[in-house]
Coordinates of C-alpha atoms in Angstrom, one line a residue:
M1 CA 0.0 0.0 0.0
S2 CA 1.3 3.5 -0.9
T3 CA 2.2 5.8 2.0
D4 CA 0.7 8.7 0.1
Q5 CA -2.4 10.1 1.6
R6 CA -4.2 11.0 -1.6
Y7 CA -4.8 9.3 -5.0
V8 CA -3.3 10.5 -8.3
V9 CA -6.3 11.1 -10.5
I10 CA -5.9 11.2 -14.3
S11 CA -9.2 11.7 -16.2
S12 CA -9.1 9.5 -19.3
D13 CA -12.0 11.4 -20.8
C14 CA -11.9 15.2 -21.0
H15 CA -12.7 17.5 -24.0
G16 CA -11.4 20.7 -25.4
G17 CA -10.6 22.8 -28.4
A18 CA -10.0 26.3 -29.6
G19 CA -12.6 29.0 -30.0
L20 CA -13.9 29.1 -33.6
L21 CA -12.0 32.1 -34.7
E22 CA -8.8 31.1 -32.8
Y23 CA -8.3 28.2 -35.3
R24 CA -7.6 30.7 -38.1
D25 CA -3.9 31.2 -37.0
Y26 CA -3.4 27.4 -37.1
L27 CA -4.7 26.9 -40.6
D28 CA -2.5 26.6 -43.7
P29 CA -2.4 30.3 -44.9
S30 CA -4.0 29.2 -48.3
Y31 CA -7.2 28.5 -46.4
R32 CA -7.5 31.6 -44.3
E33 CA -9.5 33.8 -46.7
E34 CA -11.9 30.9 -47.3
F35 CA -12.1 30.4 -43.5
D36 CA -13.0 34.1 -43.0
R37 CA -16.0 33.7 -45.4
W38 CA -17.1 30.4 -43.8
A39 CA -16.8 31.7 -40.2
A40 CA -18.7 34.9 -41.0
G41 CA -21.8 32.9 -41.7
Y42 CA -21.4 30.1 -39.3
E43 CA -23.6 29.8 -36.1
I44 CA -22.2 27.5 -33.4
P45 CA -25.0 24.9 -32.7
Y46 CA -24.1 24.1 -29.1
E47 CA -25.0 26.4 -26.2
D48 CA -22.2 25.1 -24.0
L49 CA -19.6 26.3 -26.4
K50 CA -20.8 29.9 -26.1
G51 CA -20.2 32.6 -23.5
E52 CA -18.5 32.0 -20.2
Q53 CA -19.1 28.3 -20.2
G54 CA -17.4 27.8 -23.5
T55 CA -14.1 29.2 -22.3
R56 CA -13.5 26.0 -20.3
N57 CA -12.5 24.4 -23.6
W58 CA -9.5 26.7 -24.3
D59 CA -8.7 28.7 -21.2
S60 CA -5.7 26.9 -19.9
G61 CA -5.5 28.5 -16.5
R62 CA -9.2 28.0 -15.9
R63 CA -9.0 24.3 -16.8
L64 CA -6.0 23.7 -14.5
R65 CA -7.8 25.5 -11.6
E66 CA -11.1 23.8 -12.0
L67 CA -9.7 20.3 -12.5
E68 CA -7.5 20.7 -9.4
E69 CA -10.5 21.8 -7.4
D70 CA -12.2 18.6 -8.6
G71 CA -9.2 16.4 -7.5
V72 CA -7.9 15.8 -11.0
V73 CA -4.2 16.4 -11.8
A74 CA -4.0 15.4 -15.5
E75 CA -6.3 14.7 -18.4
V76 CA -6.6 13.0 -21.8
L77 CA -8.0 15.6 -24.2
F78 CA -10.6 14.6 -26.8
P79 CA -12.0 17.2 -29.2
N80 CA -15.1 19.2 -28.4
T81 CA -15.3 22.5 -30.4
I82 CA -16.0 23.0 -34.1
P83 CA -13.0 22.7 -36.3
P84 CA -12.8 24.9 -39.4
F85 CA -15.1 23.9 -42.3
F86 CA -17.1 21.4 -40.1
S87 CA -20.9 21.7 -39.7
A88 CA -20.8 20.2 -36.2
S89 CA -18.4 18.7 -33.7
S90 CA -16.1 16.2 -35.4
L91 CA -16.4 13.9 -32.4
G92 CA -20.0 13.2 -33.2
S93 CA -19.4 11.8 -36.7
Q94 CA -17.7 12.7 -39.9
R95 CA -20.2 13.0 -42.8
A96 CA -19.2 11.9 -46.3
G97 CA -17.5 14.6 -48.3
E98 CA -19.5 16.6 -50.8
S99 CA -16.5 16.9 -53.1
R100 CA -12.7 16.4 -53.0
A101 CA -12.4 20.1 -52.2
D102 CA -14.8 19.7 -49.3
L103 CA -12.7 16.8 -47.9
E104 CA -9.5 18.8 -48.3
R105 CA -11.0 21.8 -46.5
R106 CA -12.1 19.6 -43.6
W107 CA -8.7 17.9 -43.5
A108 CA -7.1 21.3 -43.2
G109 CA -9.5 22.1 -40.3
L110 CA -8.5 18.9 -38.4
K111 CA -4.8 19.7 -38.9
A112 CA -5.4 23.2 -37.5
H113 CA -7.0 21.5 -34.4
N114 CA -4.0 19.2 -34.0
R115 CA -1.6 22.2 -34.1
W116 CA -3.6 24.1 -31.6
L117 CA -3.8 21.1 -29.4
A118 CA -0.1 20.5 -29.4
E119 CA 0.5 24.0 -28.1
F120 CA -2.3 23.8 -25.6
C121 CA -0.9 20.6 -24.1
A122 CA 2.6 22.2 -24.0
E123 CA 1.1 25.0 -21.8
A124 CA 0.7 22.4 -19.1
R125 CA 3.5 20.0 -19.9
G126 CA 3.1 16.6 -18.4
R127 CA -0.6 17.2 -17.4
R128 CA -2.3 16.9 -20.8
S129 CA -2.2 14.1 -23.3
G130 CA -3.9 15.2 -26.5
V131 CA -5.9 12.9 -28.9
M132 CA -5.1 13.8 -32.5
Q133 CA -7.7 13.8 -35.3
I134 CA -7.3 12.4 -38.8
M135 CA -9.4 11.7 -41.9
L136 CA -9.4 8.3 -43.6
Y137 CA -9.9 9.1 -47.2
D138 CA -6.1 9.5 -47.8
I139 CA -4.5 6.9 -45.5
E140 CA -0.9 7.8 -46.4
Q141 CA -1.6 11.5 -45.6
A142 CA -3.2 10.3 -42.3
V143 CA 0.0 8.4 -41.5
R144 CA 2.1 11.5 -42.1
E145 CA -0.1 13.5 -39.8
I146 CA 0.2 10.9 -37.1
R147 CA 4.0 11.0 -37.3
W148 CA 3.9 14.8 -37.1
A149 CA 1.6 14.9 -34.2
A150 CA 3.6 12.3 -32.2
E151 CA 6.7 14.4 -32.8
A152 CA 4.8 17.5 -31.6
G153 CA 4.0 15.8 -28.3
L154 CA 0.5 14.5 -28.8
R155 CA 0.7 11.2 -26.9
G156 CA -3.1 10.6 -26.4
G157 CA -3.2 8.6 -29.6
V158 CA -5.6 8.8 -32.6
L159 CA -9.3 9.3 -32.6
L160 CA -10.7 6.7 -34.9
P161 CA -13.3 8.3 -37.2
G162 CA -16.0 6.4 -39.0
A163 CA -16.3 5.5 -42.6
P164 CA -19.7 7.0 -43.3
P165 CA -22.1 5.7 -46.0
G166 CA -21.3 7.3 -49.4
S167 CA -17.7 8.1 -48.4
G168 CA -16.2 5.5 -50.8
L169 CA -14.1 4.2 -47.9
P170 CA -14.0 0.5 -47.0
P171 CA -16.6 0.2 -44.2
L172 CA -14.7 -2.7 -42.6
Y173 CA -11.8 -1.8 -40.3
Y174 CA -10.1 -5.2 -41.0
H175 CA -9.7 -4.2 -44.7
D176 CA -6.1 -4.0 -45.9
Y177 CA -6.6 -0.4 -46.7
Y178 CA -6.4 0.5 -43.0
D179 CA -3.3 -1.5 -42.2
P180 CA -0.9 1.5 -42.5
L181 CA -2.9 3.2 -39.8
W182 CA -2.7 0.3 -37.4
Q183 CA 1.0 -0.2 -38.2
V184 CA 2.1 3.4 -37.5
C185 CA 0.2 3.5 -34.2
A186 CA 1.7 0.2 -33.1
E187 CA 5.2 1.5 -34.1
L188 CA 4.9 4.8 -32.3
G189 CA 3.2 3.3 -29.2
L190 CA 0.0 5.4 -29.8
P191 CA -3.4 4.0 -28.9
I192 CA -6.4 4.0 -31.2
N193 CA -9.3 5.7 -29.4
C194 CA -12.9 4.7 -30.1
H195 CA -15.0 7.4 -28.4
S196 CA -18.7 7.1 -28.1
G197 CA -20.2 8.5 -31.3
S198 CA -17.0 9.0 -33.3
A199 CA -17.6 6.0 -35.6
A200 CA -21.4 6.0 -35.8
P201 CA -22.8 7.5 -39.1
R202 CA -25.6 10.0 -38.9
T203 CA -28.6 9.3 -41.2
G204 CA -30.1 12.8 -41.3
D205 CA -31.2 15.8 -39.3
R206 CA -34.7 14.8 -38.3
P207 CA -35.4 14.4 -34.6
E208 CA -35.7 10.7 -35.1
D209 CA -32.3 10.6 -36.7
H210 CA -30.7 12.1 -33.6
V211 CA -32.6 9.7 -31.4
F212 CA -31.4 6.6 -33.3
F213 CA -27.9 8.0 -33.5
M214 CA -27.8 8.0 -29.7
L215 CA -29.5 4.6 -29.4
D216 CA -27.1 3.0 -31.8
L217 CA -23.8 4.3 -30.4
R218 CA -23.0 1.3 -28.3
W219 CA -23.8 -1.0 -31.3
W220 CA -21.1 0.8 -33.3
D221 CA -18.7 0.4 -30.4
Q222 CA -19.3 -3.4 -30.4
H223 CA -19.1 -3.4 -34.2
T224 CA -15.6 -1.9 -34.0
L225 CA -14.4 -4.3 -31.3
R226 CA -15.6 -7.3 -33.4
H227 CA -13.8 -6.0 -36.5
L228 CA -10.6 -5.5 -34.7
I229 CA -10.6 -8.9 -33.0
L230 CA -12.4 -11.3 -35.4
G231 CA -11.1 -9.4 -38.4
G232 CA -7.5 -10.2 -37.3
V233 CA -6.3 -6.6 -36.8
L234 CA -5.1 -7.3 -33.3
E235 CA -3.5 -10.6 -34.5
R236 CA -1.6 -8.8 -37.2
H237 CA -0.6 -5.9 -35.0
P238 CA 0.1 -7.4 -31.5
E239 CA 1.6 -4.1 -30.2
L240 CA -1.5 -2.0 -31.1
K241 CA -3.5 -0.7 -28.2
V242 CA -7.2 0.2 -28.4
V243 CA -9.3 2.3 -26.0
F244 CA -13.1 2.4 -25.8
T245 CA -14.1 5.6 -24.0
E246 CA -17.4 6.9 -22.7
E247 CA -19.2 3.8 -23.7
G248 CA -20.0 2.2 -20.4
L249 CA -18.5 -1.1 -19.2
G250 CA -21.5 -3.5 -18.9
W251 CA -21.5 -4.6 -22.5
I252 CA -17.9 -5.7 -22.5
P253 CA -18.1 -9.1 -20.7
S254 CA -21.2 -10.2 -22.7
Q255 CA -19.5 -9.3 -26.0
L256 CA -16.3 -11.1 -25.1
K257 CA -18.3 -14.1 -24.0
A258 CA -20.3 -14.2 -27.2
M259 CA -17.1 -13.9 -29.4
D260 CA -15.3 -16.6 -27.3
G261 CA -18.3 -18.9 -27.8
F262 CA -18.4 -18.2 -31.6
C263 CA -14.7 -19.0 -32.0
A264 CA -15.0 -22.2 -29.9
S265 CA -18.0 -23.4 -31.9
M266 CA -16.2 -22.6 -35.2
R267 CA -13.2 -24.6 -34.1
R268 CA -15.0 -27.7 -33.0
D269 CA -17.8 -27.8 -35.6
G270 CA -16.6 -29.1 -39.0
S271 CA -19.9 -28.7 -40.8
E272 CA -19.8 -27.2 -44.3
E273 CA -22.0 -24.2 -43.5
L274 CA -19.5 -23.1 -40.8
S275 CA -16.4 -23.4 -43.0
H276 CA -16.1 -19.7 -43.5
G277 CA -16.1 -19.2 -39.7
A278 CA -13.5 -21.9 -39.3
Q279 CA -11.3 -20.1 -41.8
V280 CA -11.6 -16.8 -39.8
V281 CA -10.9 -18.3 -36.4
G282 CA -8.1 -20.5 -37.8
R283 CA -6.1 -17.3 -38.4
L284 CA -6.4 -16.2 -34.7
S285 CA -3.8 -17.5 -32.2
L286 CA -5.8 -16.2 -29.2
T287 CA -9.4 -16.2 -28.0
P288 CA -11.2 -12.8 -28.2
S289 CA -10.9 -12.5 -24.4
E290 CA -7.2 -12.9 -24.6
Y291 CA -6.9 -10.2 -27.3
W292 CA -8.8 -7.9 -25.0
D293 CA -6.5 -8.7 -22.1
R294 CA -3.5 -8.1 -24.2
Q295 CA -4.4 -5.0 -26.2
C296 CA -7.7 -3.3 -25.1
Y297 CA -8.7 -0.8 -22.5
V298 CA -11.8 1.1 -21.4
G299 CA -12.1 4.8 -20.6
A300 CA -14.7 4.5 -17.8
S301 CA -16.5 7.9 -17.8
F302 CA -19.2 8.1 -15.1
M303 CA -18.1 4.9 -13.6
H304 CA -20.9 3.6 -11.4
P305 CA -20.8 1.1 -8.5
S306 CA -22.6 -1.4 -10.6
E307 CA -19.7 -1.3 -13.0
T308 CA -17.1 -1.4 -10.2
A309 CA -18.7 -4.7 -9.2
I310 CA -17.8 -6.3 -12.6
R311 CA -14.3 -4.9 -12.7
D312 CA -12.7 -8.4 -12.5
R313 CA -14.6 -9.5 -15.6
I314 CA -13.1 -6.6 -17.5
G315 CA -9.7 -6.4 -15.9
V316 CA -8.8 -3.9 -13.2
D317 CA -5.7 -2.9 -15.2
K318 CA -7.9 -2.2 -18.2
I319 CA -10.2 0.4 -16.6
M320 CA -9.4 4.1 -16.6
W321 CA -11.6 6.5 -14.7
G322 CA -12.9 9.7 -16.6
S323 CA -14.8 12.8 -15.6
D324 CA -16.0 14.0 -19.1
Y325 CA -15.1 17.6 -18.2
P326 CA -16.3 20.2 -19.3
H327 CA -19.6 18.6 -20.6
V328 CA -22.8 19.3 -18.8
E329 CA -23.1 15.6 -17.7
A330 CA -19.6 15.5 -16.4
S331 CA -18.8 14.5 -12.8
Y332 CA -17.3 17.9 -12.4
P333 CA -17.5 19.5 -9.9
Y334 CA -18.4 16.4 -7.9
S335 CA -15.7 14.1 -9.0
K336 CA -14.4 13.4 -5.5
E337 CA -17.9 12.4 -4.5
A338 CA -18.2 10.3 -7.6
I339 CA -15.0 8.5 -6.9
S340 CA -15.9 7.8 -3.3
F341 CA -19.3 6.6 -4.4
S342 CA -17.9 4.2 -7.0
Y343 CA -14.8 2.9 -5.2
A344 CA -15.9 2.6 -1.6
G345 CA -14.3 -0.5 0.0
V346 CA -12.2 -1.4 -3.1
P347 CA -8.6 -2.3 -2.4
E348 CA -6.3 0.7 -2.7
A349 CA -4.0 -1.0 -5.2
E350 CA -7.0 -1.5 -7.5
V351 CA -8.2 2.0 -7.1
E352 CA -4.7 3.4 -7.9
R353 CA -4.8 1.5 -11.2
M354 CA -8.2 2.7 -12.2
L355 CA -7.8 6.3 -11.1
G356 CA -4.4 6.9 -12.7
G357 CA -1.9 4.1 -12.9
T358 CA -3.1 2.5 -16.1
A359 CA -3.7 5.9 -17.8
A360 CA -0.2 7.0 -16.9
E361 CA 1.3 4.0 -18.6
L362 CA -0.9 4.1 -21.7
F363 CA -0.9 7.8 -22.4
G364 CA 2.7 8.7 -21.2
F365 CA 2.1 10.6 -18.0
D366 CA 5.0 10.9 -15.5
M367 CA 3.7 9.9 -12.1
D368 CA 6.7 11.4 -10.3
L369 CA 5.7 14.8 -11.7
L370 CA 2.0 14.3 -10.8
R371 CA 2.3 12.9 -7.3
P372 CA 3.3 16.2 -5.6
I373 CA 0.3 17.9 -7.3
A374 CA -2.0 15.1 -6.2
E375 CA -0.8 15.4 -2.6
R376 CA -2.3 18.9 -2.6
V377 CA -5.6 18.3 -4.4
G378 CA -6.3 14.5 -4.9
P379 CA -9.1 12.7 -3.1
L380 CA -8.1 11.3 0.3
R381 CA -7.7 7.5 0.3
A382 CA -9.5 7.2 3.6
Q383 CA -12.5 9.1 2.3
V384 CA -12.7 7.1 -0.9
S385 CA -12.6 3.9 1.1
A386 CA -15.3 5.1 3.4
G387 CA -17.7 6.0 0.6
V388 CA -20.4 8.7 0.7
D389 CA -23.6 9.2 2.5
T390 CA -26.0 9.7 -0.4
A391 CA -28.3 11.7 1.8
E392 CA -25.6 14.4 2.0
L393 CA -24.9 14.6 -1.7
P394 CA -25.6 18.0 -3.3
A395 CA -28.6 18.1 -5.6
G396 CA -26.4 18.9 -8.6
V397 CA -25.1 15.4 -8.8
V398 CA -28.2 14.2 -10.6
K399 CA -26.8 15.6 -13.9
C400 CA -24.1 12.9 -14.0
P401 CA -24.7 9.2 -14.8
A402 CA -22.1 8.3 -12.2
F403 CA -24.8 8.9 -9.6
A404 CA -27.6 7.1 -11.4
G405 CA -30.3 5.9 -9.0
I406 CA -29.4 8.5 -6.3
V407 CA -31.9 11.0 -5.1
P408 CA -29.9 13.6 -3.2
G409 CA -31.2 14.5 0.2
S410 CA -33.0 11.2 0.7
A411 CA -31.5 8.6 3.1
Q412 CA -31.8 5.8 0.6
A413 CA -29.5 2.8 1.1
R414 CA -26.2 4.7 1.6
W415 CA -24.3 3.4 -1.4
A416 CA -26.0 0.0 -0.8
D417 CA -25.6 -0.8 -4.5
N418 CA -21.8 -0.4 -4.0
R419 CA -21.7 -2.7 -1.0
K420 CA -23.9 -5.3 -2.8
G421 CA -21.6 -5.0 -5.8
Q422 CA -18.5 -5.6 -3.7
A423 CA -20.0 -8.7 -2.2
G424 CA -20.9 -10.1 -5.6
S425 CA -17.7 -9.3 -7.4

């Protein structure tokens, strides 16, 4: 057990980006006049990117101050604001290009974001790990951008975009076309990041389209995991690391069990109709669960006691806690309470791994640099172990899924779900 009094907390899921007009200076100069025309008529569609609330995305001092107040000493930074020439956040989905020129404009916009992000991370060196953005329509250009971004200090890895219908891209991640992407990330030690929503295509702008986009997010996450494992990507690239972030944890054991069962049945059943499956699993040297153990991780945003209870089925060293700052549903400014609620009674060594140890190893954080900061601001080990009295939680916690099932101010069950989960884990 560590002699430190507080935990080192690294959020594996935070978001940020430049203000819309700030991106101009990071664009290739040949696009700046076109950007001026585009920006003059563009209306930001998200209220939380406007006004004082929006500054959390790019105000470096404010981020450091608010994260420290919340007990967090370092963060993995996913995108949030609108890059040049995009209609909406690139994290949600990347629509098919209207033309080659449209694709090239948006590619220039993502490069501008990467250049801004490299500078932003450098402003708090050692405390931010930026996730770079790419487009897939020119895979060799994507590889060059990944090499540039890695040299510029972006160690958070690559955000995996989708291959939307009509894009002309192979919709199957195990297609040979994508092998240069997997190879360069494995070579440079950069994880592939699958963030909730980033690979799911949007079918339109009707209210129903938005509803089904949200409902289908987890299906697309499972789709990606199946492609990478059963399609042989993790077999061909054993050094590649993959992270599934802000997607929950409960689906993982059932998916691994289903794929393990599929592979076992394909191997033992020699019937003709299963011959294609036998060919697929015959190229795999491990079971799907073993590939997960070797190469996959989960960014556990809003981790709930019910998820803590199944941590052994996922792998304690595969789970990385996240706050989702600065989103409305984030655990901020109640992250210390969320951590105590989720991890009450869990052995300290396991809590250390989930709160910071695994993220430090995967995303390149220096724990020796972070520990002195954590000793000022991190959650106290004793308080985490003791848990929280749900009757004393502030009313504001209801915004965050980490507190699902809690009615602040009522004396219900005092983290009974957590105790029950610990007994059953």
